mmCIF file of C-alpha atoms in Angstrom:
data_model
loop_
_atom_site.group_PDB
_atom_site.id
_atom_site.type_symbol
_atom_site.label_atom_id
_atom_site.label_comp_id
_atom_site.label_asym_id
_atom_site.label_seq_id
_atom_site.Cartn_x
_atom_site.Cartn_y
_atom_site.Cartn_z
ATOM 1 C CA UNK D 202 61.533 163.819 250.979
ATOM 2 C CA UNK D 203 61.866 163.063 254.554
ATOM 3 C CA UNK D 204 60.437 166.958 255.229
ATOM 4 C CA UNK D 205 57.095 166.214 257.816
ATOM 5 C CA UNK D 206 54.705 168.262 255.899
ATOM 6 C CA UNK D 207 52.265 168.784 258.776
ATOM 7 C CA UNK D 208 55.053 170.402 260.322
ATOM 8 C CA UNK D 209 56.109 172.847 257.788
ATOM 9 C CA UNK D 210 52.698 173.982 257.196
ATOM 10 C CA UNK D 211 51.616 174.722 260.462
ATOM 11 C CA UNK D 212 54.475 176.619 261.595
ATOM 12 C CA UNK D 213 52.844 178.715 258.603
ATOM 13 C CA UNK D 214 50.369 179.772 261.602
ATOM 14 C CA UNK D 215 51.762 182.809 263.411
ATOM 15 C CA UNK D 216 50.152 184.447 266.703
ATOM 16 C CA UNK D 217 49.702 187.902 263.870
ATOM 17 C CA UNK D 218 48.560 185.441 261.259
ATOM 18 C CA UNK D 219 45.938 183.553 263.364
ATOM 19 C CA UNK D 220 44.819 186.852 264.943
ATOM 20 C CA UNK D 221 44.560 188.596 261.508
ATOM 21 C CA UNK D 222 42.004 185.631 260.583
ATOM 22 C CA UNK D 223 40.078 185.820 263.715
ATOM 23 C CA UNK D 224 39.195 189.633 263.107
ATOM 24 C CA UNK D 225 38.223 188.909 259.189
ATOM 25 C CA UNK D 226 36.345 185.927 260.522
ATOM 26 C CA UNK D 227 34.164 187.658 263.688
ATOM 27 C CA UNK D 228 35.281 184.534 265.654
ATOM 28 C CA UNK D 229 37.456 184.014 268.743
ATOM 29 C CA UNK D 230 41.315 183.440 267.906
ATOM 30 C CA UNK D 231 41.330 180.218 269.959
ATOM 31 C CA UNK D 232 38.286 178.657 268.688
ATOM 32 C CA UNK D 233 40.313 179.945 265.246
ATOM 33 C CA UNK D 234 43.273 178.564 266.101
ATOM 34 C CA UNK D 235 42.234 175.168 267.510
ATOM 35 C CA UNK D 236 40.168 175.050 263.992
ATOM 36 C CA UNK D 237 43.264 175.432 261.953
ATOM 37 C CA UNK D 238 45.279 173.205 263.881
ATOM 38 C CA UNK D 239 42.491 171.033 262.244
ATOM 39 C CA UNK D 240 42.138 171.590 258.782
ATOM 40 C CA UNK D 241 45.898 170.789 257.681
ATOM 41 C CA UNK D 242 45.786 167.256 259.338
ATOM 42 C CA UNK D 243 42.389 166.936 257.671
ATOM 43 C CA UNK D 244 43.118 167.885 254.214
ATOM 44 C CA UNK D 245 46.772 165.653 254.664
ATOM 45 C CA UNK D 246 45.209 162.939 255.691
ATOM 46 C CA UNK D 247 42.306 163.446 252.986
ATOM 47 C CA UNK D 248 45.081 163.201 250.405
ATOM 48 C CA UNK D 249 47.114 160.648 251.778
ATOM 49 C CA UNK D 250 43.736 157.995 251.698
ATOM 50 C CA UNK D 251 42.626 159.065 248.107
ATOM 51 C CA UNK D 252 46.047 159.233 246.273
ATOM 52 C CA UNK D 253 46.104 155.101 246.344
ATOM 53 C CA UNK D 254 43.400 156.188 243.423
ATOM 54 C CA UNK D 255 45.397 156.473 239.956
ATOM 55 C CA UNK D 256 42.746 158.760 238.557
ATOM 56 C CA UNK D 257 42.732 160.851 241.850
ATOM 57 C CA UNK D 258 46.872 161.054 241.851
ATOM 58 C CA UNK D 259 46.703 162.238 238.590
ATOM 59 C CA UNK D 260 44.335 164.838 239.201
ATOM 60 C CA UNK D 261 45.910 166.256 242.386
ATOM 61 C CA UNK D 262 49.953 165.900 240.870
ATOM 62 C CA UNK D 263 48.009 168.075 237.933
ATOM 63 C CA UNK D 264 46.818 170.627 240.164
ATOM 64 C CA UNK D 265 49.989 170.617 241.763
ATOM 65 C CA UNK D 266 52.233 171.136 238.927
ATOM 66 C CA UNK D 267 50.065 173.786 237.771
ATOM 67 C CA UNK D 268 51.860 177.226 236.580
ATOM 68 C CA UNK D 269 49.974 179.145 239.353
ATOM 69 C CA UNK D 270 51.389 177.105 242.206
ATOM 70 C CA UNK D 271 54.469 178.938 241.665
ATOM 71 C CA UNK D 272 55.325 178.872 245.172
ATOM 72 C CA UNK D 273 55.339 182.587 246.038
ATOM 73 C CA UNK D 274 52.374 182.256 248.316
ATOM 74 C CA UNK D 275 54.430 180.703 250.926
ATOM 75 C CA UNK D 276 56.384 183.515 251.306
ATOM 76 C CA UNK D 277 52.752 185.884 251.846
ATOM 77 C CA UNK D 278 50.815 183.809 253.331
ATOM 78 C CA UNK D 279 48.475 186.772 254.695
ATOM 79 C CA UNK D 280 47.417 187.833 251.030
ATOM 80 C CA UNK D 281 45.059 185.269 251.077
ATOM 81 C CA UNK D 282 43.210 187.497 254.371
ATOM 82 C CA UNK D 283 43.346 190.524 251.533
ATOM 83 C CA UNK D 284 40.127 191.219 250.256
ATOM 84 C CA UNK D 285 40.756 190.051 246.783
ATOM 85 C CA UNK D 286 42.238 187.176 247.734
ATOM 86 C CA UNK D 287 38.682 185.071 246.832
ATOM 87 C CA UNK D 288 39.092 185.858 242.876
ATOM 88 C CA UNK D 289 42.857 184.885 242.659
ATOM 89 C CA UNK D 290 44.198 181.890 241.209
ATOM 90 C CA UNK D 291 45.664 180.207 243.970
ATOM 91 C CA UNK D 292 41.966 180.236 245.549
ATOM 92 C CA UNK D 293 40.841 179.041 242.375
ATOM 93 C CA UNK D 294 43.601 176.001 242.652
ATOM 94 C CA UNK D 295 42.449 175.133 246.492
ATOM 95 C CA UNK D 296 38.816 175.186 245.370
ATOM 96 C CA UNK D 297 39.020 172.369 242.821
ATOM 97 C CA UNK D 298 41.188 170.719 245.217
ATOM 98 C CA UNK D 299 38.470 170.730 248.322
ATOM 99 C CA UNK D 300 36.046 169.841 245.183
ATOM 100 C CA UNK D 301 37.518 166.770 243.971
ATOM 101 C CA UNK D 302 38.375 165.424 247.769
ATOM 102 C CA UNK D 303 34.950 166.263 249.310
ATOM 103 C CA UNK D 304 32.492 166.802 246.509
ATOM 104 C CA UNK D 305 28.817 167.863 248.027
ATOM 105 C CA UNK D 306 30.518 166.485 251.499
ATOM 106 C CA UNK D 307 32.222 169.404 252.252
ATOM 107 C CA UNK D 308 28.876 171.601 253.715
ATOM 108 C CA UNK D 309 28.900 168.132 256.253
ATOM 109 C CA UNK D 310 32.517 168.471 256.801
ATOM 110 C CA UNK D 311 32.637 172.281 257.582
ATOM 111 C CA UNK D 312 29.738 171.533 259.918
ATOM 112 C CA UNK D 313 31.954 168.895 261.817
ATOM 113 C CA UNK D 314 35.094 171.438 262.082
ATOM 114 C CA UNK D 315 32.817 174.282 263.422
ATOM 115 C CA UNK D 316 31.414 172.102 265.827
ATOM 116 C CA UNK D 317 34.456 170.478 267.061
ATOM 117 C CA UNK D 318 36.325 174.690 266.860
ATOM 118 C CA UNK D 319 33.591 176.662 268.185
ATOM 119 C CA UNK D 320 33.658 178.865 265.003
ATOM 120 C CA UNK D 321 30.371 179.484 262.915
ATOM 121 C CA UNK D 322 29.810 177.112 259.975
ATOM 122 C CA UNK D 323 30.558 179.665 257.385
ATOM 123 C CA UNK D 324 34.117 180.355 259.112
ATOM 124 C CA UNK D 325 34.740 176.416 259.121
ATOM 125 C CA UNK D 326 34.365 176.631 255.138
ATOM 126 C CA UNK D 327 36.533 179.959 255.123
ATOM 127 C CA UNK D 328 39.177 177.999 257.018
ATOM 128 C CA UNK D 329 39.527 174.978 254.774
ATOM 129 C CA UNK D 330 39.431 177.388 251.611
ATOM 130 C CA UNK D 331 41.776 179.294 253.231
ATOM 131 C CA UNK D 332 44.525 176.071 253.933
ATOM 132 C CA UNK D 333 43.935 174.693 250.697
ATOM 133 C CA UNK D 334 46.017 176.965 248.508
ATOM 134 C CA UNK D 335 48.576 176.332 251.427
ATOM 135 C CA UNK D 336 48.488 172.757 251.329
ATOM 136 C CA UNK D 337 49.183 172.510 246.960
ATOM 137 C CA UNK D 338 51.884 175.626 247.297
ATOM 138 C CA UNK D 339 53.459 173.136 250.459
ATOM 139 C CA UNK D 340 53.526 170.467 247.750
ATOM 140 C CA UNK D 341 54.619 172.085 244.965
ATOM 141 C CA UNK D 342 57.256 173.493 246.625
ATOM 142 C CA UNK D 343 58.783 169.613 247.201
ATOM 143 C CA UNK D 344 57.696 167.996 244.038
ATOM 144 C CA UNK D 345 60.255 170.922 242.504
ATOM 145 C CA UNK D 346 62.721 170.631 244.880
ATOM 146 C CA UNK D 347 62.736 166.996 244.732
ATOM 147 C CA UNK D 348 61.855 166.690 241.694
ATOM 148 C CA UNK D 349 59.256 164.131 242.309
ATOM 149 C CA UNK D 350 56.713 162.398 239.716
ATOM 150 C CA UNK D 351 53.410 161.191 240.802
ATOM 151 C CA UNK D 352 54.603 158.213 242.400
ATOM 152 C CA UNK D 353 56.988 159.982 244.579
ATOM 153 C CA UNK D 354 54.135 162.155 245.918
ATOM 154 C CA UNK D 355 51.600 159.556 246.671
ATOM 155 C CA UNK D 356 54.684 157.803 248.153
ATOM 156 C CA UNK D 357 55.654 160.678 250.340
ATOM 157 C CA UNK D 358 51.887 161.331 251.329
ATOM 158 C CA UNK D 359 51.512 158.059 252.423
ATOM 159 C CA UNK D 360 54.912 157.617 254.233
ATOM 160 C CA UNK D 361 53.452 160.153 256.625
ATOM 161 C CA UNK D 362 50.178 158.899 256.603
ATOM 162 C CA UNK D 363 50.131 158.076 260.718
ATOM 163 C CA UNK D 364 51.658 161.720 261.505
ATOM 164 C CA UNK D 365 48.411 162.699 260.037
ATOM 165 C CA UNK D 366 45.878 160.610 261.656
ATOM 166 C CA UNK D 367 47.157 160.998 264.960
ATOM 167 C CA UNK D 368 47.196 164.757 264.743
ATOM 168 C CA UNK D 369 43.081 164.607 263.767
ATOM 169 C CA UNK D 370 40.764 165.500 266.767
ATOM 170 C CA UNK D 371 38.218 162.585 267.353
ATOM 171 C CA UNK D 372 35.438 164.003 265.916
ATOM 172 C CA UNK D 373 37.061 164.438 262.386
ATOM 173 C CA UNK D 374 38.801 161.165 262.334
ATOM 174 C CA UNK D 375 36.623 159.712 260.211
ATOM 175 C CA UNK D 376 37.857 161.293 256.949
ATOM 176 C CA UNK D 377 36.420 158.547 254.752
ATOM 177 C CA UNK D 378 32.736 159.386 255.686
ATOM 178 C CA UNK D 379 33.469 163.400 253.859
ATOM 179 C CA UNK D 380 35.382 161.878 250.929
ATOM 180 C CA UNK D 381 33.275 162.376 247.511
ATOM 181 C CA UNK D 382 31.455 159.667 245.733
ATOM 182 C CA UNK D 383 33.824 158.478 242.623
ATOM 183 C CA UNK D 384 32.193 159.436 239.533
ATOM 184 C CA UNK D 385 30.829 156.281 237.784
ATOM 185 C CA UNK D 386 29.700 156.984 234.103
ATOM 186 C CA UNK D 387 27.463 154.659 231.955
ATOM 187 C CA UNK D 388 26.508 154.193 229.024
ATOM 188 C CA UNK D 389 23.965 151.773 228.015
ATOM 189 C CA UNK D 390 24.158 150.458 224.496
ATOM 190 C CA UNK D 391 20.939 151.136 222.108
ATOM 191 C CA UNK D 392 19.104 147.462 221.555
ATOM 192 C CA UNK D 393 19.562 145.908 218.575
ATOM 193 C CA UNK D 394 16.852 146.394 215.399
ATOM 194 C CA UNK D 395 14.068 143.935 215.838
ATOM 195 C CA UNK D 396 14.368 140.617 213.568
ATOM 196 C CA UNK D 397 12.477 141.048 210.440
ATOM 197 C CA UNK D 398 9.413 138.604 210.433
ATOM 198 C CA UNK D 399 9.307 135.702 208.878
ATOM 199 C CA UNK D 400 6.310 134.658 206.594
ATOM 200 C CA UNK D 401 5.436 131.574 204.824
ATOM 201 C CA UNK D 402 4.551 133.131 201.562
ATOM 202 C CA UNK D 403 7.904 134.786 200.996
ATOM 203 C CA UNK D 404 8.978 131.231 199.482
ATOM 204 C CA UNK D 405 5.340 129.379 199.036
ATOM 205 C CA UNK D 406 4.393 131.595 196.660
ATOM 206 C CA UNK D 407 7.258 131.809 194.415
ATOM 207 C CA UNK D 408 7.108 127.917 194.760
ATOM 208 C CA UNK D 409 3.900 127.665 193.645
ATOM 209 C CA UNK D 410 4.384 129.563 190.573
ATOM 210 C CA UNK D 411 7.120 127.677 189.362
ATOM 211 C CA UNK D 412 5.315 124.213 189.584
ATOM 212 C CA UNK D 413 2.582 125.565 187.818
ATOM 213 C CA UNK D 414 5.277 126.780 185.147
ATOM 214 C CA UNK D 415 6.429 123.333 185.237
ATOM 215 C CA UNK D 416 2.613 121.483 184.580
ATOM 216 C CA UNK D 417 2.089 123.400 181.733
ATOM 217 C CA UNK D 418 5.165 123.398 179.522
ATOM 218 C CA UNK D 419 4.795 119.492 180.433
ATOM 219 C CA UNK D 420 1.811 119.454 178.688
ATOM 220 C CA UNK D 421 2.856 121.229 175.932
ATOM 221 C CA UNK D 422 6.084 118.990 175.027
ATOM 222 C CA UNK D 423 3.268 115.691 175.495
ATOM 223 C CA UNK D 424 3.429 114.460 172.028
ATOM 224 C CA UNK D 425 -0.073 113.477 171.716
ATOM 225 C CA UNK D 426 -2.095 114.296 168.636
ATOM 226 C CA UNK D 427 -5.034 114.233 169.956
ATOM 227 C CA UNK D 428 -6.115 117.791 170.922
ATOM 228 C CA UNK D 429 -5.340 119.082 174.194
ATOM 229 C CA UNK D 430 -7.438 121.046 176.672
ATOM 230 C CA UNK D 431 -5.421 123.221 178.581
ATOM 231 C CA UNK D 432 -6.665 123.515 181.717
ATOM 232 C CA UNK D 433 -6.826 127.277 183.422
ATOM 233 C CA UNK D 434 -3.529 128.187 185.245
ATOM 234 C CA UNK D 435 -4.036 128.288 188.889
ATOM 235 C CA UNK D 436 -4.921 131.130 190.575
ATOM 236 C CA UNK D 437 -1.945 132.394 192.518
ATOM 237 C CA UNK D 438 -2.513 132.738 196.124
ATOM 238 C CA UNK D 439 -3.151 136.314 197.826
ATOM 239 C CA UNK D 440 -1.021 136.536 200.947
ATOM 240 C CA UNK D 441 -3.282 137.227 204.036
ATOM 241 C CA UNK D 442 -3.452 140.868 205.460
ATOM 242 C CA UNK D 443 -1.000 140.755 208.624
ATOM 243 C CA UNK D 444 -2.910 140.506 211.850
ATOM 244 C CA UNK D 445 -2.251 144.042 213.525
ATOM 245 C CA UNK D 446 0.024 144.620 216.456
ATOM 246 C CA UNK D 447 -0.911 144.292 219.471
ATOM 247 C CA UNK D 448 -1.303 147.686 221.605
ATOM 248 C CA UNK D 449 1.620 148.742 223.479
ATOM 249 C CA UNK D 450 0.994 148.362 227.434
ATOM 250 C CA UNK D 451 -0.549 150.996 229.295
ATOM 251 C CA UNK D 452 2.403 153.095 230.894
ATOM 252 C CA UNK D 453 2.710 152.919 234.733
ATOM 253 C CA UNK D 454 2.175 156.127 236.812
ATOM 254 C CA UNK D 455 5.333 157.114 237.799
ATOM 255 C CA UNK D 456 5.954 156.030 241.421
ATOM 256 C CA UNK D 457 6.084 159.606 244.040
ATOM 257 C CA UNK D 458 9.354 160.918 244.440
ATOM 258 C CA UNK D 459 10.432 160.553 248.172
ATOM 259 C CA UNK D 460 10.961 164.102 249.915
ATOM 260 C CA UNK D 461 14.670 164.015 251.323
ATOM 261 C CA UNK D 462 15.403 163.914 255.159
ATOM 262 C CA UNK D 463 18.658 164.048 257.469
ATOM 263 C CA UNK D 464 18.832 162.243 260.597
ATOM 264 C CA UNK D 465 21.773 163.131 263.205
ATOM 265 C CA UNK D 466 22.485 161.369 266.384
ATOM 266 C CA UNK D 467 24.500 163.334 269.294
ATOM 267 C CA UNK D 468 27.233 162.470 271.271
ATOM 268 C CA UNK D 469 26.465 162.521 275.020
ATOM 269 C CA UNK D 470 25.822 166.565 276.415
ATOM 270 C CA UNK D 471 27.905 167.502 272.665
ATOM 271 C CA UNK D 472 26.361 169.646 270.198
ATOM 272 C CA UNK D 473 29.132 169.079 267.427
ATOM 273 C CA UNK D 474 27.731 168.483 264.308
ATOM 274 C CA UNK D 475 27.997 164.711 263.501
ATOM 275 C CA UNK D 476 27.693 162.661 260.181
ATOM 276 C CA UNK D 477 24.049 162.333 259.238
ATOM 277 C CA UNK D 478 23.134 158.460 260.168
ATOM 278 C CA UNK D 479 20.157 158.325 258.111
ATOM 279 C CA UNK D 480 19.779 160.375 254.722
ATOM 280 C CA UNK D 481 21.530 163.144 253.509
ATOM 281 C CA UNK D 482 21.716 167.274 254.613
ATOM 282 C CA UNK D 483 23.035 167.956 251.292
ATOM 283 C CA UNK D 484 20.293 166.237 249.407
ATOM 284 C CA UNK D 485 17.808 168.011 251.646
ATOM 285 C CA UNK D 486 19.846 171.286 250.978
ATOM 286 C CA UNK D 487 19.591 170.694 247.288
ATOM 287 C CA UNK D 488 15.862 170.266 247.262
ATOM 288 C CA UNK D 489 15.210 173.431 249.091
ATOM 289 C CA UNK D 490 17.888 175.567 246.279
ATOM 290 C CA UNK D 491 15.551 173.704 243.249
ATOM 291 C CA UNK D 492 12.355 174.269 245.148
ATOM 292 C CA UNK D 493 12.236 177.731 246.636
ATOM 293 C CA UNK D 494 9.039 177.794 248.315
ATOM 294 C CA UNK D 495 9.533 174.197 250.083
ATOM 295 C CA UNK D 496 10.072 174.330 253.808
ATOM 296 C CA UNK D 497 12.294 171.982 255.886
ATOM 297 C CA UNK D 498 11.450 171.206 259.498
ATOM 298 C CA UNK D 499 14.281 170.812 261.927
ATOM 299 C CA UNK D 500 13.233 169.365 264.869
ATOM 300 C CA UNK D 501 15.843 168.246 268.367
ATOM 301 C CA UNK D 502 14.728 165.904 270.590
ATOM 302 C CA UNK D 503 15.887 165.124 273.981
ATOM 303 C CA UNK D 504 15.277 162.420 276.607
ATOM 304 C CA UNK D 505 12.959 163.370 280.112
ATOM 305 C CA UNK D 506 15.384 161.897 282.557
ATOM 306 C CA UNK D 507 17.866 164.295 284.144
ATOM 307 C CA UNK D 508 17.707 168.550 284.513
ATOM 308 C CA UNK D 509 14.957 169.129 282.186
ATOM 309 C CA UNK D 510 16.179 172.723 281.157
ATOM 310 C CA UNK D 511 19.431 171.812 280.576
ATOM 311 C CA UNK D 512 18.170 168.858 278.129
ATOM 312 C CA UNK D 513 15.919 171.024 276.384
ATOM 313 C CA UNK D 514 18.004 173.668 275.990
ATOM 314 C CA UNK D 515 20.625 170.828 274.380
ATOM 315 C CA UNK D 516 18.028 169.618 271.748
ATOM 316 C CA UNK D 517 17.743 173.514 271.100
ATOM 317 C CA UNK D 518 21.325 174.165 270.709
ATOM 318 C CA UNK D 519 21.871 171.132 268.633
ATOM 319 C CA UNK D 520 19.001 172.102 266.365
ATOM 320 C CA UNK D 521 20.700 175.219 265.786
ATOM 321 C CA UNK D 522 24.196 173.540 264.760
ATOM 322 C CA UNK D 523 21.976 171.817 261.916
ATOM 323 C CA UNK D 524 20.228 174.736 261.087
ATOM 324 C CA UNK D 525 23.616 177.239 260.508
ATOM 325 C CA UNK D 526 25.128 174.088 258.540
ATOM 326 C CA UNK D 527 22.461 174.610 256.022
ATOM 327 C CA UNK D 528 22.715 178.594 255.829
ATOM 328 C CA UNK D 529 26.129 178.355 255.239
ATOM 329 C CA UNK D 530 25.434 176.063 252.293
ATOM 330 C CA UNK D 531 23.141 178.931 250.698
ATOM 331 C CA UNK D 532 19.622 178.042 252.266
ATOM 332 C CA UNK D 533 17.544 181.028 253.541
ATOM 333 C CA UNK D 534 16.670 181.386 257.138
ATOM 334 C CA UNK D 535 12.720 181.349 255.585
ATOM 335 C CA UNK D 536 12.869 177.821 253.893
ATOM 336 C CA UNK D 537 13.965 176.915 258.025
ATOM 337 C CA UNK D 538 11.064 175.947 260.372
ATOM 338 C CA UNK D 539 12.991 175.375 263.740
ATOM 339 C CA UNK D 540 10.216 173.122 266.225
ATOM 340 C CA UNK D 541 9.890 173.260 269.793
ATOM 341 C CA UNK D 542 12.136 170.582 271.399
ATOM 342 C CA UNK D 543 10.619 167.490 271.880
ATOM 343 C CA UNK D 544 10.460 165.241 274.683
ATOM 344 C CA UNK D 545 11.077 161.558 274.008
ATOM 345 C CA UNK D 546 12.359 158.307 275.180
ATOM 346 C CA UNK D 547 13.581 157.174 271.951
ATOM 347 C CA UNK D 548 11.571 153.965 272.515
ATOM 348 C CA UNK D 549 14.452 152.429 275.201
ATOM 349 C CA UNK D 550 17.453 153.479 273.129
ATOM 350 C CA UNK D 551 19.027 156.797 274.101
ATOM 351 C CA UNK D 552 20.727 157.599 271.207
ATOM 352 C CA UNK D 553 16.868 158.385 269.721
ATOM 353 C CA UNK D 554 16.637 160.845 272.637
ATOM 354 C CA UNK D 555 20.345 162.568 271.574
ATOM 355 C CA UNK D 556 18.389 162.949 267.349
ATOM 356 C CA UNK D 557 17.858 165.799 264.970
ATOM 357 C CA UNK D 558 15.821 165.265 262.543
ATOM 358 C CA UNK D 559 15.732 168.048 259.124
ATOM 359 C CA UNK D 560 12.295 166.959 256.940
ATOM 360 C CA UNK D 561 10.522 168.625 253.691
ATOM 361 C CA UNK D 562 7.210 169.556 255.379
ATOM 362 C CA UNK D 563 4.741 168.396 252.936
#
């Protein structure tokens, strides 16, 4: 159990192995490899925070203990470079692994790791779908041969916990910021019948029946010889029509649906993608999949102070890092409007003049 598993897996990257997945990729084997020397302290470190979830643990000791993980992917590691490789199950196993860590973060976390590698975005989400599979056969391969339970996993995961976090490059240490959104169902109960109403002449009536009952067989049983006029029975009250309910209240006009928008803020001459600030690219990405003929604007600014060509060509180059992130998720370059870099002095704050801005054009 003492086994570092950072270690183990990346001396699973060979020179062949690393320049086998920069050919398949089209990218540069350093900007490959320095990627890769990435992704394992990413998804380790992923792990290591969300396994203090029970429901999490469970799900990732089940995908561990699965009968695909078998373990024989260890020992060839470069089938998963072969060209069937996507449709197998041990690609099927990493997939619902990088789904239930990252959710509809994982577009914004392959953005980060191609901007921090210098690959394209859709390599960056090759690479983690590539170390996945790794990463469960890794575990599998201890939980058997230490015949660990789910406590002794989480336990080794987060014994190791600082080897990972001090392996992750700066602009990925934020691993909490990519982690998916637990799943909170609810169910709201249906309200309870209304009270029957109440009315007055439910018992009045019945009342009043029964004393007249009474008055007359009083009369009867008098005794008196004298003859007796009856008087008439009384009339039995008729209950009143119900007033009629009141109208329901006109229903509201349903309030506009705000269009999505993505707001990004730079480091200092870097054009790695960062976390969005302000809104969401994947909600933006998801209206343009649902709404075909919308078009989102992305538009870089840049500050007027300093070589103006190299700022403007900056904005440009950052507008583009935003712009493959959302091709790579599946949006068409023709849903894309890329603007003109604009000039701006982000009203005395500089980190204005360092924005990208994605919005629905209306």
């Amino acid at each position: 159990m003492s086994d570092n598993l950072l270690s183990s897996l990346s001396s699973l990257l060979t020179p062949d192995l690393l320049g086998k997945a920069a050919s398949m990729l089209g990218d540069s084997e350093p900007a490959v490899s320095k990627g890769m020397s990435a992704v394992f302290p990413v998804l380790l470190g992923s792990l290591a925070n969300r396994s203090s979830d029970p429901a999490f643990a469970s799900t990732l000791f089940n995908l561990v203990r699965d009968p695909a993980n078998d373990g024989s992917l260890l020992g060839n590691v470069a089938s998963l470079l072969s060209p069937g490789a996507a449709s197998s199950p041990m690609m099927a196993l990493g997939g619902k692994l990088l789904s239930t860590l990252f959710g509809s973060n994982l577009t914004s976390l392959a953005g980060s790791l191609a901007g921090y590698s210098g690959v394209k975005p859709s390599s960056a989400s090759s690479m983690l779908s590539f170390a996945a599979p790794l990463v469960l056969s890794m575990l599998g391969k201890t939980v058997k041969s230490g015949n660990l339970n789910a406590g002794s996993l989480v336990s080794l995961l987060t014994g190791q916990k600082s080897t990972y976090a001090a392996a992750l490059p700066g602009p990925l240490s934020r691993l909490e910021s990519f982690f998916a959104a637990p799943a909170a169902a609810s169910y709201a109960a249906p309200p309870p019948p209304p009270a029957p109403k109440s009315s007055i002449w439910r018992w009045l009536l019945p009342l009043l029946i029964a004393l007249g009952a009474l008055w007359l067989l009083s009369r009867c049983m008098g005794g008196s010889d004298e003859t007796t006029t009856m008087a008439p029975a009384p009339t039995p009250a008729v209950e009143p029509a119900p007033a009629p309910e009141p109208l329901p209240p006109p229903v509201a006009e349903p309030a506009p649906v705000a269009l999505p928008l993505a707001k990004f803020y730079f480091e200092v001459d870097q054009s790695e993608l960062p976390v969005a600030r302000e809104g969401s690219l994947e909600s933006v990405i998801e209206y343009l999949k649902v709404n075909p003929t919308a078009v989102a604007t992305v538009s870089g600014f840049h500050d007027p102070t300093g070589d103006a060509a190299h700022n403007e060509e900056l904005a440009k180059n950052r507008a583009m890092t935003v712009r493959d992130a959302m091709m790579a998720a599946g949006v068409p370059e023709s849903q894309i409007d890329m603007v003109k870099p604009i000039v701006t002095t982000g009203g005395g704050d500089l980190a204005e003049a360092r924005r990208v801005e994605v919005a629905i054009r209306p």
